[in-house]
Amino acid sequence: MAEKKFELTNLATGKKSLAEVKSGTLGPDVLSIGNLAKEHGMFTFDPGFMATASCESKITFIDGDNGVLLYRGYPIEQLAEKSNFLEVSYLLINGELPTTEQLAEFTHAIQYHTMINESLLRFFNGFQYNAHPMAMLSGVVASMAAFYHDSMDINNPRHREIFAHRIIAKIPTIAAAAYKHALGQPFMYPRNDLDYCANLLHMFFAVPCEQYNIDPVQAQALDLLFILHADHEQNASTSTVRLSGSTGTNPYAAISSGISALWGPAHGGANEAVLAMLEQIGTVENVPKFLAKAKDKNDNFKLMGFGHRVYKNFDPRATIIRAMAHKVLAKLGKSDNPLFELALKLEEIALKDEYFVERKLYPNVDFYSGIIYSAIGIPQSMFTVMFAIARTVGWVAHWQEMIADPTMKISRPRQLYTGPANRKYVEIEKR
């Protein structure tokens, strides 16, 4: 097969150069344009990175036009049906599904790293009771660099593995501590006899004065949500982790930067925004009025949870999570939940409306995830924290892949400068 190349021509000068085409396993080819600056003195311009591949990765593949999401080549539908979160975590980090022995070792490593240093736990006392949990999560995760700085050589594969186990194990403990701090309740220590999601529910909702019984359906729902949110290619927070990590910074600091990026309502905060939107709509009778507002370019109202930057026809995760939402609400006796009924009606009407159909504004994963979290008893302020717990696995996988790449370079995007040209300083008394 002949090597594929593009010939780029400066029409003003006639100068030409060749750009190599790189092909992946799946998806569009990419054009390597690294020689443009050297040969033509020019950069490319792509705001929002709409058509720019920032790296080469073997972890996750998305085909937005056909609604495909693959983790290491495995369809998300198969993993959601047959796997569990820790097995998926092993897959994302190591590249292959584990054997029984490998999964047992990995699970043990996670379960027995869940405790956090008592000094770290006291950090929470420095936060106001009403501090946003994402601010606490980001700050405390960043502070972990101070606890493990002397045992973290990013060029040592074993150190990278230990880091992966530690952060995946401890992030639920830190999240639960943030939740308990906001409530003013005693912190509940993790239990090594519980699986990942059951342990999270225990740390969130148990109190010392009485027995807490974990609902297996709730634990199953969390496990499914964590699988669906574990990774999503080069999204804003993952790209932030890679950008930060490319400097060689402590990986806990890199993960903290990802948490901060995830916080935004256009990214990880979207499911929180969906619930706020449903509460704003209020009743089924108000749906037509708010859909009309969503169509009005002069109205600030936005239909949250519909459409996706990547998926152009449907979000494969939304189909999976919708069924789980029904299951959770039925089990908890909340099948008549007004917000859930409102969500179903909004979905039904919007999917029949030509305006939304033409623009392919279908329900995405955030549309139902907030409903499930709410039914379990997790407050809206914690929704993005739950997302961060799941996405930590993807961040770790991408950070490890990048650090292990011998060709890694520090990320340094360029810009199109449109500010003032060179000008002389004017003394203050002359301005």
PDB file of C-alpha atoms in Angstrom, residues 26 59-61 67-83 88 91 97 227-228 311 316-317 320:
ATOM      1  CA  LEU A  26     -10.597   2.950  13.457  1.00  0.00           C
ATOM      2  CA  ILE A  59      -7.583   3.467  25.150  1.00  0.00           C
ATOM      3  CA  THR A  60     -11.007   4.623  23.930  1.00  0.00           C
ATOM      4  CA  PHE A  61     -12.663   5.045  20.539  1.00  0.00           C
ATOM      5  CA  GLY A  67     -23.217   6.036  18.359  1.00  0.00           C
ATOM      6  CA  VAL A  68     -20.252   3.740  19.056  1.00  0.00           C
ATOM      7  CA  LEU A  69     -18.155   3.786  22.239  1.00  0.00           C
ATOM      8  CA  LEU A  70     -15.347   1.244  22.670  1.00  0.00           C
ATOM      9  CA  TYR A  71     -13.070   0.720  25.676  1.00  0.00           C
ATOM     10  CA  ARG A  72      -9.893  -0.972  24.374  1.00  0.00           C
ATOM     11  CA  GLY A  73     -12.011  -2.319  21.511  1.00  0.00           C
ATOM     12  CA  TYR A  74     -14.880  -3.657  23.653  1.00  0.00           C
ATOM     13  CA  PRO A  75     -18.359  -2.125  23.008  1.00  0.00           C
ATOM     14  CA  ILE A  76     -19.736  -0.238  26.000  1.00  0.00           C
ATOM     15  CA  GLU A  77     -22.989  -2.211  25.712  1.00  0.00           C
ATOM     16  CA  GLN A  78     -21.165  -5.522  26.337  1.00  0.00           C
ATOM     17  CA  LEU A  79     -19.146  -4.148  29.238  1.00  0.00           C
ATOM     18  CA  ALA A  80     -22.235  -2.599  30.830  1.00  0.00           C
ATOM     19  CA  GLU A  81     -24.098  -5.910  30.601  1.00  0.00           C
ATOM     20  CA  LYS A  82     -21.358  -8.382  31.547  1.00  0.00           C
ATOM     21  CA  SER A  83     -18.595  -6.591  33.438  1.00  0.00           C
ATOM     22  CA  VAL A  88     -13.355  -2.216  33.384  1.00  0.00           C
ATOM     23  CA  LEU A  91      -9.048  -3.093  31.195  1.00  0.00           C
ATOM     24  CA  LEU A  97      -9.460  -7.905  30.344  1.00  0.00           C
ATOM     25  CA  ILE A 227     -18.619   2.038  33.834  1.00  0.00           C
ATOM     26  CA  LEU A 228     -20.395   4.465  31.488  1.00  0.00           C
ATOM     27  CA  TYR A 311     -22.398  11.850  19.261  1.00  0.00           C
ATOM     28  CA  PRO A 316     -25.154   4.685  23.344  1.00  0.00           C
ATOM     29  CA  ARG A 317     -24.795   5.267  27.087  1.00  0.00           C
ATOM     30  CA  ILE A 320     -28.300   1.724  28.816  1.00  0.00           C
TER      31      ILE A 320
END
